[in-house]
PDB file of C-alpha atoms in Angstrom:
ATOM      1  CA  MET A   1     -11.022  23.260  25.076  1.00  0.00           C
ATOM      2  CA  SER A   2      -8.725  23.922  28.037  1.00  0.00           C
ATOM      3  CA  HIS A   3      -5.117  25.040  27.819  1.00  0.00           C
ATOM      4  CA  ILE A   4      -2.447  23.320  29.860  1.00  0.00           C
ATOM      5  CA  ALA A   5       0.511  25.002  31.479  1.00  0.00           C
ATOM      6  CA  PRO A   6       3.904  24.795  29.789  1.00  0.00           C
ATOM      7  CA  GLN A   7       5.303  22.648  32.610  1.00  0.00           C
ATOM      8  CA  ALA A   8       2.455  20.166  32.359  1.00  0.00           C
ATOM      9  CA  ALA A   9       2.769  20.211  28.600  1.00  0.00           C
ATOM     10  CA  ARG A  10       6.411  19.280  28.811  1.00  0.00           C
ATOM     11  CA  GLN A  11       5.651  16.440  31.191  1.00  0.00           C
ATOM     12  CA  ALA A  12       2.843  15.094  29.052  1.00  0.00           C
ATOM     13  CA  LEU A  13       4.774  15.371  25.835  1.00  0.00           C
ATOM     14  CA  ARG A  14       7.460  13.075  27.172  1.00  0.00           C
ATOM     15  CA  HIS A  15       5.014  10.503  25.908  1.00  0.00           C
ATOM     16  CA  CYS A  16       5.276  12.073  22.474  1.00  0.00           C
ATOM     17  CA  SER A  17       9.008  12.586  22.070  1.00  0.00           C
ATOM     18  CA  ARG A  18      12.216  11.023  23.259  1.00  0.00           C
ATOM     19  CA  ARG A  19      13.914  14.365  22.622  1.00  0.00           C
ATOM     20  CA  LEU A  20      11.658  16.500  24.796  1.00  0.00           C
ATOM     21  CA  SER A  21      14.174  16.667  27.637  1.00  0.00           C
ATOM     22  CA  THR A  22      16.400  18.855  25.458  1.00  0.00           C
ATOM     23  CA  ALA A  23      13.578  21.163  24.376  1.00  0.00           C
ATOM     24  CA  SER A  24      13.217  24.546  26.020  1.00  0.00           C
ATOM     25  CA  THR A  25       9.637  25.233  24.925  1.00  0.00           C
ATOM     26  CA  PRO A  26       6.480  23.224  24.201  1.00  0.00           C
ATOM     27  CA  ALA A  27       6.578  24.622  20.660  1.00  0.00           C
ATOM     28  CA  PHE A  28       9.759  22.701  19.975  1.00  0.00           C
ATOM     29  CA  ALA A  29       8.300  19.599  21.564  1.00  0.00           C
ATOM     30  CA  ALA A  30       5.265  19.840  19.325  1.00  0.00           C
ATOM     31  CA  GLN A  31       7.513  19.403  16.310  1.00  0.00           C
ATOM     32  CA  ALA A  32       9.421  16.438  17.714  1.00  0.00           C
ATOM     33  CA  PRO A  33       8.508  12.839  16.841  1.00  0.00           C
ATOM     34  CA  ARG A  34       6.304  10.806  19.144  1.00  0.00           C
ATOM     35  CA  ALA A  35       7.671   8.905  22.147  1.00  0.00           C
ATOM     36  CA  CYS A  36       5.711   5.847  21.511  1.00  0.00           C
ATOM     37  CA  ILE A  37       8.552   4.647  19.288  1.00  0.00           C
ATOM     38  CA  ALA A  38      11.228   4.622  21.942  1.00  0.00           C
ATOM     39  CA  ARG A  39      10.019   6.136  25.180  1.00  0.00           C
ATOM     40  CA  GLN A  40      12.944   6.421  27.577  1.00  0.00           C
ATOM     41  CA  GLY A  41      15.020   4.198  25.328  1.00  0.00           C
ATOM     42  CA  ARG A  42      12.624   1.267  24.947  1.00  0.00           C
ATOM     43  CA  ARG A  43      10.633   0.299  21.851  1.00  0.00           C
ATOM     44  CA  SER A  44       7.146   0.178  23.354  1.00  0.00           C
ATOM     45  CA  TYR A  45       5.477  -0.544  20.016  1.00  0.00           C
ATOM     46  CA  VAL A  46       6.796  -4.095  20.312  1.00  0.00           C
ATOM     47  CA  SER A  47       4.977  -6.243  22.838  1.00  0.00           C
ATOM     48  CA  GLU A  48       7.371  -9.175  22.589  1.00  0.00           C
ATOM     49  CA  SER A  49      10.652  -9.757  20.781  1.00  0.00           C
ATOM     50  CA  ALA A  50      11.190 -13.296  19.564  1.00  0.00           C
ATOM     51  CA  PRO A  51      11.565 -14.724  16.063  1.00  0.00           C
ATOM     52  CA  LYS A  52       8.086 -16.272  15.924  1.00  0.00           C
ATOM     53  CA  ASN A  53       5.934 -13.912  17.944  1.00  0.00           C
ATOM     54  CA  ALA A  54       7.303 -10.370  17.783  1.00  0.00           C
ATOM     55  CA  THR A  55       4.275  -8.109  17.359  1.00  0.00           C
ATOM     56  CA  VAL A  56       3.688  -4.426  16.735  1.00  0.00           C
ATOM     57  CA  ASP A  57       0.646  -2.678  18.242  1.00  0.00           C
ATOM     58  CA  VAL A  58       0.377   1.014  17.404  1.00  0.00           C
ATOM     59  CA  GLU A  59      -3.167   1.481  18.727  1.00  0.00           C
ATOM     60  CA  LYS A  60      -2.289  -0.014  22.110  1.00  0.00           C
ATOM     61  CA  THR A  61       0.653   2.343  22.486  1.00  0.00           C
ATOM     62  CA  ILE A  62      -1.445   5.404  21.619  1.00  0.00           C
ATOM     63  CA  ARG A  63      -4.006   4.405  24.255  1.00  0.00           C
ATOM     64  CA  GLN A  64      -1.234   4.024  26.831  1.00  0.00           C
ATOM     65  CA  ASP A  65       0.032   7.508  25.998  1.00  0.00           C
ATOM     66  CA  GLN A  66      -3.469   8.941  26.342  1.00  0.00           C
ATOM     67  CA  ARG A  67      -3.862   7.418  29.811  1.00  0.00           C
ATOM     68  CA  ALA A  68      -0.440   8.686  30.887  1.00  0.00           C
ATOM     69  CA  PHE A  69      -1.327  12.192  29.664  1.00  0.00           C
ATOM     70  CA  LEU A  70      -4.526  12.161  31.730  1.00  0.00           C
ATOM     71  CA  ASN A  71      -2.690  10.934  34.828  1.00  0.00           C
ATOM     72  CA  GLU A  72       0.014  13.598  34.588  1.00  0.00           C
ATOM     73  CA  THR A  73      -2.133  16.603  33.649  1.00  0.00           C
ATOM     74  CA  GLY A  74      -5.599  15.767  34.943  1.00  0.00           C
ATOM     75  CA  THR A  75      -6.982  16.636  31.501  1.00  0.00           C
ATOM     76  CA  LYS A  76      -8.152  14.372  28.698  1.00  0.00           C
ATOM     77  CA  PRO A  77      -5.883  14.727  25.625  1.00  0.00           C
ATOM     78  CA  GLN A  78      -8.808  15.633  23.358  1.00  0.00           C
ATOM     79  CA  ASP A  79      -9.760  18.500  25.722  1.00  0.00           C
ATOM     80  CA  ALA A  80      -6.286  20.000  25.974  1.00  0.00           C
ATOM     81  CA  GLU A  81      -4.809  22.399  23.447  1.00  0.00           C
ATOM     82  CA  MET A  82      -1.029  22.427  23.273  1.00  0.00           C
ATOM     83  CA  PRO A  83       0.479  25.923  23.604  1.00  0.00           C
ATOM     84  CA  THR A  84       1.475  27.684  20.357  1.00  0.00           C
ATOM     85  CA  THR A  85       0.335  24.771  18.172  1.00  0.00           C
ATOM     86  CA  GLY A  86      -3.450  25.145  17.945  1.00  0.00           C
ATOM     87  CA  MET A  87      -3.668  21.339  18.091  1.00  0.00           C
ATOM     88  CA  SER A  88      -5.168  19.106  20.729  1.00  0.00           C
ATOM     89  CA  ALA A  89      -2.830  16.832  22.643  1.00  0.00           C
ATOM     90  CA  ASP A  90      -4.860  13.903  21.344  1.00  0.00           C
ATOM     91  CA  ALA A  91      -4.091  14.853  17.746  1.00  0.00           C
ATOM     92  CA  MET A  92      -0.412  15.162  18.550  1.00  0.00           C
ATOM     93  CA  MET A  93      -0.369  11.598  19.851  1.00  0.00           C
ATOM     94  CA  SER A  94      -1.472  10.564  16.376  1.00  0.00           C
ATOM     95  CA  PRO A  95       1.038  12.284  14.075  1.00  0.00           C
ATOM     96  CA  ALA A  96      -1.094  11.642  11.011  1.00  0.00           C
ATOM     97  CA  ALA A  97      -4.083  13.403  12.544  1.00  0.00           C
ATOM     98  CA  GLY A  98      -2.055  16.526  13.203  1.00  0.00           C
ATOM     99  CA  ILE A  99      -0.545  16.515   9.745  1.00  0.00           C
ATOM    100  CA  LEU A 100      -3.944  16.100   8.096  1.00  0.00           C
ATOM    101  CA  LYS A 101      -5.387  18.916  10.190  1.00  0.00           C
ATOM    102  CA  GLN A 102      -2.605  21.243   9.060  1.00  0.00           C
ATOM    103  CA  ALA A 103      -3.079  20.194   5.426  1.00  0.00           C
ATOM    104  CA  THR A 104      -6.827  20.802   5.642  1.00  0.00           C
ATOM    105  CA  VAL A 105      -6.300  24.295   7.001  1.00  0.00           C
ATOM    106  CA  MET A 106      -3.798  25.074   4.236  1.00  0.00           C
ATOM    107  CA  ASP A 107      -6.143  23.757   1.543  1.00  0.00           C
ATOM    108  CA  GLU A 108      -9.296  25.444   2.817  1.00  0.00           C
ATOM    109  CA  GLY A 109     -10.545  28.002   0.321  1.00  0.00           C
ATOM    110  CA  THR A 110      -7.427  27.888  -1.825  1.00  0.00           C
ATOM    111  CA  ARG A 111      -7.546  24.621  -3.773  1.00  0.00           C
ATOM    112  CA  PRO A 112     -10.276  22.718  -5.673  1.00  0.00           C
ATOM    113  CA  ILE A 113     -11.904  19.568  -4.331  1.00  0.00           C
ATOM    114  CA  TYR A 114      -9.761  16.536  -5.192  1.00  0.00           C
ATOM    115  CA  LEU A 115     -11.620  14.046  -7.398  1.00  0.00           C
ATOM    116  CA  ASP A 116      -8.721  12.299  -9.184  1.00  0.00           C
ATOM    117  CA  MET A 117      -8.920   9.196  -7.004  1.00  0.00           C
ATOM    118  CA  GLN A 118      -8.270   6.745  -9.829  1.00  0.00           C
ATOM    119  CA  ALA A 119      -4.828   8.326 -10.260  1.00  0.00           C
ATOM    120  CA  THR A 120      -3.878   8.303  -6.574  1.00  0.00           C
ATOM    121  CA  THR A 121      -5.488   8.615  -3.164  1.00  0.00           C
ATOM    122  CA  PRO A 122      -4.439  10.448  -0.005  1.00  0.00           C
ATOM    123  CA  THR A 123      -2.746   8.255   2.570  1.00  0.00           C
ATOM    124  CA  ASP A 124      -5.161   7.129   5.259  1.00  0.00           C
ATOM    125  CA  PRO A 125      -4.072   8.505   8.675  1.00  0.00           C
ATOM    126  CA  ARG A 126      -4.238   4.999  10.138  1.00  0.00           C
ATOM    127  CA  VAL A 127      -1.768   3.850   7.495  1.00  0.00           C
ATOM    128  CA  LEU A 128       0.563   6.724   8.282  1.00  0.00           C
ATOM    129  CA  ASP A 129       0.412   6.036  12.017  1.00  0.00           C
ATOM    130  CA  SER A 130       1.119   2.347  11.434  1.00  0.00           C
ATOM    131  CA  MET A 131       4.104   3.123   9.214  1.00  0.00           C
ATOM    132  CA  LEU A 132       5.672   5.844  11.359  1.00  0.00           C
ATOM    133  CA  PRO A 133       7.469   3.486  13.780  1.00  0.00           C
ATOM    134  CA  PHE A 134       9.326   1.900  10.889  1.00  0.00           C
ATOM    135  CA  PHE A 135      10.796   5.252   9.869  1.00  0.00           C
ATOM    136  CA  THR A 136      12.185   5.838  13.354  1.00  0.00           C
ATOM    137  CA  GLY A 137      12.444   3.105  15.990  1.00  0.00           C
ATOM    138  CA  LEU A 138      11.705  -0.121  14.117  1.00  0.00           C
ATOM    139  CA  TYR A 139      14.337   0.225  11.420  1.00  0.00           C
ATOM    140  CA  GLY A 140      15.763  -3.298  11.365  1.00  0.00           C
ATOM    141  CA  ASN A 141      16.307  -5.237   8.150  1.00  0.00           C
ATOM    142  CA  PRO A 142      13.559  -7.893   7.951  1.00  0.00           C
ATOM    143  CA  HIS A 143      16.097 -10.296   6.445  1.00  0.00           C
ATOM    144  CA  SER A 144      18.376 -10.033   9.489  1.00  0.00           C
ATOM    145  CA  ARG A 145      17.562 -13.206  11.433  1.00  0.00           C
ATOM    146  CA  THR A 146      20.040 -12.841  14.314  1.00  0.00           C
ATOM    147  CA  HIS A 147      18.569 -10.008  16.403  1.00  0.00           C
ATOM    148  CA  ALA A 148      15.293  -8.517  17.655  1.00  0.00           C
ATOM    149  CA  TYR A 149      15.344  -5.577  15.245  1.00  0.00           C
ATOM    150  CA  GLY A 150      15.149  -7.972  12.306  1.00  0.00           C
ATOM    151  CA  TRP A 151      12.534 -10.184  13.948  1.00  0.00           C
ATOM    152  CA  GLU A 152      10.256  -7.216  14.582  1.00  0.00           C
ATOM    153  CA  THR A 153      10.285  -5.938  11.011  1.00  0.00           C
ATOM    154  CA  GLU A 154      10.113  -9.430   9.529  1.00  0.00           C
ATOM    155  CA  LYS A 155       6.936 -10.052  11.513  1.00  0.00           C
ATOM    156  CA  ALA A 156       5.460  -6.767  10.283  1.00  0.00           C
ATOM    157  CA  VAL A 157       6.295  -7.570   6.646  1.00  0.00           C
ATOM    158  CA  GLU A 158       4.716 -11.013   6.904  1.00  0.00           C
ATOM    159  CA  GLN A 159       1.584  -9.561   8.501  1.00  0.00           C
ATOM    160  CA  ALA A 160       1.320  -7.087   5.628  1.00  0.00           C
ATOM    161  CA  ARG A 161       1.748  -9.949   3.171  1.00  0.00           C
ATOM    162  CA  GLU A 162      -1.109 -11.835   4.824  1.00  0.00           C
ATOM    163  CA  HIS A 163      -3.400  -8.795   4.710  1.00  0.00           C
ATOM    164  CA  ILE A 164      -2.777  -8.279   0.995  1.00  0.00           C
ATOM    165  CA  ALA A 165      -3.264 -11.965   0.231  1.00  0.00           C
ATOM    166  CA  SER A 166      -6.627 -12.007   2.016  1.00  0.00           C
ATOM    167  CA  LEU A 167      -7.746  -9.005  -0.034  1.00  0.00           C
ATOM    168  CA  ILE A 168      -7.456 -10.915  -3.327  1.00  0.00           C
ATOM    169  CA  GLY A 169      -7.921 -14.517  -2.202  1.00  0.00           C
ATOM    170  CA  ALA A 170      -4.275 -15.460  -2.664  1.00  0.00           C
ATOM    171  CA  ASP A 171      -1.761 -17.362  -0.559  1.00  0.00           C
ATOM    172  CA  PRO A 172       0.656 -15.091   1.358  1.00  0.00           C
ATOM    173  CA  LYS A 173       3.583 -16.914  -0.240  1.00  0.00           C
ATOM    174  CA  GLU A 174       2.355 -15.697  -3.634  1.00  0.00           C
ATOM    175  CA  ILE A 175       2.640 -11.996  -2.722  1.00  0.00           C
ATOM    176  CA  ILE A 176       5.693 -10.140  -4.071  1.00  0.00           C
ATOM    177  CA  PHE A 177       6.338  -6.540  -3.048  1.00  0.00           C
ATOM    178  CA  THR A 178       7.439  -4.113  -5.778  1.00  0.00           C
ATOM    179  CA  SER A 179       7.681  -0.339  -6.095  1.00  0.00           C
ATOM    180  CA  GLY A 180       4.206  -0.170  -7.656  1.00  0.00           C
ATOM    181  CA  ALA A 181       1.849  -1.435 -10.340  1.00  0.00           C
ATOM    182  CA  THR A 182       4.086  -0.249 -13.193  1.00  0.00           C
ATOM    183  CA  GLU A 183       6.971  -2.407 -12.002  1.00  0.00           C
ATOM    184  CA  SER A 184       4.579  -5.284 -11.300  1.00  0.00           C
ATOM    185  CA  ASN A 185       3.167  -5.116 -14.830  1.00  0.00           C
ATOM    186  CA  ASN A 186       6.650  -5.010 -16.337  1.00  0.00           C
ATOM    187  CA  MET A 187       7.851  -7.952 -14.254  1.00  0.00           C
ATOM    188  CA  SER A 188       4.770 -10.046 -14.997  1.00  0.00           C
ATOM    189  CA  ILE A 189       4.654  -9.522 -18.753  1.00  0.00           C
ATOM    190  CA  LYS A 190       8.371  -9.569 -19.481  1.00  0.00           C
ATOM    191  CA  GLY A 191       9.025 -12.329 -16.957  1.00  0.00           C
ATOM    192  CA  VAL A 192       6.565 -14.798 -18.485  1.00  0.00           C
ATOM    193  CA  ALA A 193       7.530 -13.889 -22.056  1.00  0.00           C
ATOM    194  CA  ARG A 194      11.269 -14.309 -21.493  1.00  0.00           C
ATOM    195  CA  PHE A 195      10.732 -17.538 -19.591  1.00  0.00           C
ATOM    196  CA  PHE A 196       9.052 -19.073 -22.631  1.00  0.00           C
ATOM    197  CA  LYS A 197      11.564 -17.505 -25.001  1.00  0.00           C
ATOM    198  CA  ARG A 198      14.282 -19.709 -23.527  1.00  0.00           C
ATOM    199  CA  SER A 199      12.322 -22.795 -24.549  1.00  0.00           C
ATOM    200  CA  GLY A 200      11.916 -21.437 -28.072  1.00  0.00           C
ATOM    201  CA  LYS A 201       8.324 -22.672 -28.265  1.00  0.00           C
ATOM    202  CA  LYS A 202       6.168 -19.668 -27.368  1.00  0.00           C
ATOM    203  CA  ASN A 203       6.770 -16.106 -28.543  1.00  0.00           C
ATOM    204  CA  HIS A 204       3.250 -14.663 -28.842  1.00  0.00           C
ATOM    205  CA  ILE A 205       1.487 -12.266 -26.445  1.00  0.00           C
ATOM    206  CA  ILE A 206      -2.092 -10.972 -26.489  1.00  0.00           C
ATOM    207  CA  THR A 207      -3.203  -7.715 -24.904  1.00  0.00           C
ATOM    208  CA  CYS A 208      -5.821  -5.019 -25.439  1.00  0.00           C
ATOM    209  CA  GLN A 209      -5.558  -1.644 -27.187  1.00  0.00           C
ATOM    210  CA  THR A 210      -6.986   0.175 -24.156  1.00  0.00           C
ATOM    211  CA  GLU A 211      -4.511  -1.165 -21.604  1.00  0.00           C
ATOM    212  CA  HIS A 212      -2.496   1.090 -19.320  1.00  0.00           C
ATOM    213  CA  LYS A 213       0.524   2.694 -20.970  1.00  0.00           C
ATOM    214  CA  CYS A 214       3.009   0.654 -18.944  1.00  0.00           C
ATOM    215  CA  VAL A 215       1.462  -2.575 -20.278  1.00  0.00           C
ATOM    216  CA  LEU A 216       1.518  -1.349 -23.869  1.00  0.00           C
ATOM    217  CA  ASP A 217       5.107  -0.122 -23.460  1.00  0.00           C
ATOM    218  CA  SER A 218       6.159  -3.513 -22.082  1.00  0.00           C
ATOM    219  CA  CYS A 219       4.600  -5.261 -25.069  1.00  0.00           C
ATOM    220  CA  ARG A 220       6.278  -2.898 -27.536  1.00  0.00           C
ATOM    221  CA  HIS A 221       9.603  -3.521 -25.840  1.00  0.00           C
ATOM    222  CA  LEU A 222       9.092  -7.266 -26.246  1.00  0.00           C
ATOM    223  CA  GLN A 223       8.287  -6.731 -29.919  1.00  0.00           C
ATOM    224  CA  ASP A 224      11.748  -5.196 -30.254  1.00  0.00           C
ATOM    225  CA  GLU A 225      13.097  -8.438 -28.765  1.00  0.00           C
ATOM    226  CA  GLY A 226      11.363 -10.486 -31.450  1.00  0.00           C
ATOM    227  CA  PHE A 227       8.041 -11.346 -29.823  1.00  0.00           C
ATOM    228  CA  GLU A 228       4.748 -11.173 -31.693  1.00  0.00           C
ATOM    229  CA  VAL A 229       2.030  -9.116 -29.988  1.00  0.00           C
ATOM    230  CA  THR A 230      -1.679  -9.038 -30.825  1.00  0.00           C
ATOM    231  CA  TYR A 231      -3.463  -5.853 -29.720  1.00  0.00           C
ATOM    232  CA  LEU A 232      -7.159  -6.674 -29.482  1.00  0.00           C
ATOM    233  CA  PRO A 233      -9.678  -3.866 -30.174  1.00  0.00           C
ATOM    234  CA  VAL A 234     -12.606  -3.305 -27.835  1.00  0.00           C
ATOM    235  CA  GLN A 235     -16.303  -3.165 -28.637  1.00  0.00           C
ATOM    236  CA  ASN A 236     -18.468  -0.043 -28.379  1.00  0.00           C
ATOM    237  CA  ASN A 237     -19.033  -0.822 -24.707  1.00  0.00           C
ATOM    238  CA  GLY A 238     -15.300  -0.913 -24.033  1.00  0.00           C
ATOM    239  CA  LEU A 239     -15.171  -4.662 -23.453  1.00  0.00           C
ATOM    240  CA  VAL A 240     -13.036  -7.253 -25.185  1.00  0.00           C
ATOM    241  CA  ASN A 241     -14.935  -9.567 -27.531  1.00  0.00           C
ATOM    242  CA  MET A 242     -14.441 -13.095 -26.177  1.00  0.00           C
ATOM    243  CA  GLU A 243     -14.713 -14.641 -29.636  1.00  0.00           C
ATOM    244  CA  ASP A 244     -11.923 -12.380 -30.907  1.00  0.00           C
ATOM    245  CA  LEU A 245      -9.773 -13.361 -27.941  1.00  0.00           C
ATOM    246  CA  GLU A 246     -10.316 -17.071 -28.471  1.00  0.00           C
ATOM    247  CA  LYS A 247      -9.456 -16.757 -32.172  1.00  0.00           C
ATOM    248  CA  ALA A 248      -6.280 -14.837 -31.332  1.00  0.00           C
ATOM    249  CA  ILE A 249      -4.924 -17.594 -29.076  1.00  0.00           C
ATOM    250  CA  ARG A 250      -2.646 -20.003 -30.898  1.00  0.00           C
ATOM    251  CA  PRO A 251      -0.200 -22.775 -29.890  1.00  0.00           C
ATOM    252  CA  GLU A 252       2.701 -20.317 -29.522  1.00  0.00           C
ATOM    253  CA  THR A 253       0.749 -17.902 -27.269  1.00  0.00           C
ATOM    254  CA  ALA A 254       2.563 -17.506 -23.953  1.00  0.00           C
ATOM    255  CA  LEU A 255       0.527 -14.831 -22.208  1.00  0.00           C
ATOM    256  CA  VAL A 256      -2.729 -12.879 -22.239  1.00  0.00           C
ATOM    257  CA  SER A 257      -2.680  -9.548 -20.374  1.00  0.00           C
ATOM    258  CA  ILE A 258      -6.008  -7.721 -19.973  1.00  0.00           C
ATOM    259  CA  MET A 259      -6.790  -5.306 -17.139  1.00  0.00           C
ATOM    260  CA  THR A 260      -9.648  -5.896 -14.697  1.00  0.00           C
ATOM    261  CA  VAL A 261     -10.993  -2.318 -14.556  1.00  0.00           C
ATOM    262  CA  ASN A 262      -9.980   0.369 -17.038  1.00  0.00           C
ATOM    263  CA  ASN A 263      -8.305   3.403 -15.482  1.00  0.00           C
ATOM    264  CA  GLU A 264      -9.923   5.892 -17.901  1.00  0.00           C
ATOM    265  CA  ILE A 265     -13.400   4.641 -18.800  1.00  0.00           C
ATOM    266  CA  GLY A 266     -14.024   2.359 -15.817  1.00  0.00           C
ATOM    267  CA  VAL A 267     -15.331  -0.696 -17.677  1.00  0.00           C
ATOM    268  CA  VAL A 268     -15.009  -4.033 -15.891  1.00  0.00           C
ATOM    269  CA  GLN A 269     -13.692  -6.733 -18.198  1.00  0.00           C
ATOM    270  CA  PRO A 270     -15.079 -10.311 -17.932  1.00  0.00           C
ATOM    271  CA  VAL A 271     -11.913 -11.416 -16.158  1.00  0.00           C
ATOM    272  CA  GLU A 272     -13.294 -14.677 -14.807  1.00  0.00           C
ATOM    273  CA  GLU A 273     -14.388 -15.710 -18.300  1.00  0.00           C
ATOM    274  CA  ILE A 274     -11.031 -14.664 -19.761  1.00  0.00           C
ATOM    275  CA  GLY A 275      -9.189 -16.614 -17.074  1.00  0.00           C
ATOM    276  CA  LYS A 276     -11.265 -19.715 -17.723  1.00  0.00           C
ATOM    277  CA  LEU A 277     -10.488 -19.516 -21.453  1.00  0.00           C
ATOM    278  CA  CYS A 278      -6.763 -19.056 -20.842  1.00  0.00           C
ATOM    279  CA  ARG A 279      -6.687 -21.958 -18.402  1.00  0.00           C
ATOM    280  CA  SER A 280      -8.349 -24.238 -20.955  1.00  0.00           C
ATOM    281  CA  LYS A 281      -5.769 -23.214 -23.576  1.00  0.00           C
ATOM    282  CA  LYS A 282      -2.830 -23.581 -21.140  1.00  0.00           C
ATOM    283  CA  VAL A 283      -1.935 -19.900 -21.522  1.00  0.00           C
ATOM    284  CA  PHE A 284      -0.755 -17.688 -18.658  1.00  0.00           C
ATOM    285  CA  PHE A 285      -3.190 -14.911 -17.734  1.00  0.00           C
ATOM    286  CA  HIS A 286      -2.071 -11.588 -16.238  1.00  0.00           C
ATOM    287  CA  THR A 287      -4.413  -8.777 -15.215  1.00  0.00           C
ATOM    288  CA  ASP A 288      -3.719  -5.251 -14.013  1.00  0.00           C
ATOM    289  CA  GLY A 289      -6.021  -5.011 -11.004  1.00  0.00           C
ATOM    290  CA  ALA A 290      -4.863  -1.609  -9.734  1.00  0.00           C
ATOM    291  CA  GLN A 291      -8.255   0.020 -10.384  1.00  0.00           C
ATOM    292  CA  ALA A 292     -10.228  -2.951  -9.080  1.00  0.00           C
ATOM    293  CA  VAL A 293      -8.688  -3.888  -5.745  1.00  0.00           C
ATOM    294  CA  GLY A 294     -10.622  -2.512  -2.805  1.00  0.00           C
ATOM    295  CA  LYS A 295     -13.554  -1.561  -5.035  1.00  0.00           C
ATOM    296  CA  ILE A 296     -14.936  -4.870  -6.285  1.00  0.00           C
ATOM    297  CA  PRO A 297     -14.540  -8.398  -4.846  1.00  0.00           C
ATOM    298  CA  LEU A 298     -11.449 -10.165  -6.165  1.00  0.00           C
ATOM    299  CA  ASP A 299     -10.472 -13.823  -5.891  1.00  0.00           C
ATOM    300  CA  VAL A 300      -7.520 -14.800  -8.049  1.00  0.00           C
ATOM    301  CA  ASN A 301      -8.358 -18.496  -7.793  1.00  0.00           C
ATOM    302  CA  LYS A 302     -11.996 -18.106  -8.761  1.00  0.00           C
ATOM    303  CA  MET A 303     -10.963 -15.750 -11.577  1.00  0.00           C
ATOM    304  CA  ASN A 304      -8.258 -18.166 -12.824  1.00  0.00           C
ATOM    305  CA  VAL A 305      -5.665 -15.394 -12.647  1.00  0.00           C
ATOM    306  CA  ASP A 306      -2.007 -16.396 -12.733  1.00  0.00           C
ATOM    307  CA  LEU A 307      -0.549 -12.932 -12.130  1.00  0.00           C
ATOM    308  CA  MET A 308      -2.253  -9.801 -10.786  1.00  0.00           C
ATOM    309  CA  SER A 309      -0.753  -6.333 -10.328  1.00  0.00           C
ATOM    310  CA  ILE A 310      -2.152  -4.055  -7.627  1.00  0.00           C
ATOM    311  CA  SER A 311      -1.092  -0.698  -6.206  1.00  0.00           C
ATOM    312  CA  ALA A 312      -1.137   0.555  -2.599  1.00  0.00           C
ATOM    313  CA  HIS A 313      -1.435   4.258  -3.397  1.00  0.00           C
ATOM    314  CA  LYS A 314      -4.724   3.640  -5.230  1.00  0.00           C
ATOM    315  CA  ILE A 315      -6.338   2.410  -1.998  1.00  0.00           C
ATOM    316  CA  TYR A 316      -5.152   4.975   0.582  1.00  0.00           C
ATOM    317  CA  GLY A 317      -1.746   3.370   1.028  1.00  0.00           C
ATOM    318  CA  PRO A 318       1.729   4.893   0.743  1.00  0.00           C
ATOM    319  CA  LYS A 319       3.333   6.081  -2.476  1.00  0.00           C
TER     320      LYS A 319
END
């Protein structure tokens, strides 16, 4: 790997930081955020700014920066090591890559191999790179409809909504963003229960003894509000007995909440069969799909699911 001169480094890194002009050394520039967000005062991540077609293209911007680096230094970014950093210029154009490289070096030989993926996953570098512009240059409120900043972020939010919907076979309009699966479970269970409480006709909920703690806590809280809750046991194989579930459903049952994949023992419940039963009994069906999404095929319509909770940080997304 070749080293580039400090002067060339400063020129090239103008494509990595809007603040480079005030830096006295490449070392400072290496710590500054990337230019792609607002190079020379313009937001080059955005290809067009209009309410209906504002788009964000991170990969395109990185490629443009790589070409500019080559033109200004005569060296490919992946072949050039930035002075004092130990990183290639190519890695510095992808902030996530540089961060992950540093983390790997720090972890090497000092920490055990991470195998607790059902609890949380590391953020994928592509996710981090895609999110970075929205922490710096693309900071508009997506609900602000009167200027380009709002249009840009609104478009990004709607694209994210479409991606999530396609992952579980839902309509984008059905996707609601929350802080995580715990909040989603609370909203789903308490929301349906309290909706029926106002009618005074349904005050019964069915769940499983091996559900996630946040589901069990939500049900206990509703018991304090006067709801009846049936906690179904599981069989030796960890699965709910369908006959027991059918017997537990009664006219005043408002909701059944049973997770798709268990977070501790990994069993996959017969969700499609449960959903079909609930649909025939006119009972709402909620499932915690945090451990299932991204690992097994999911289609909320085929599974007859009314509400599903999923979590980004379980599938290499942000926390």
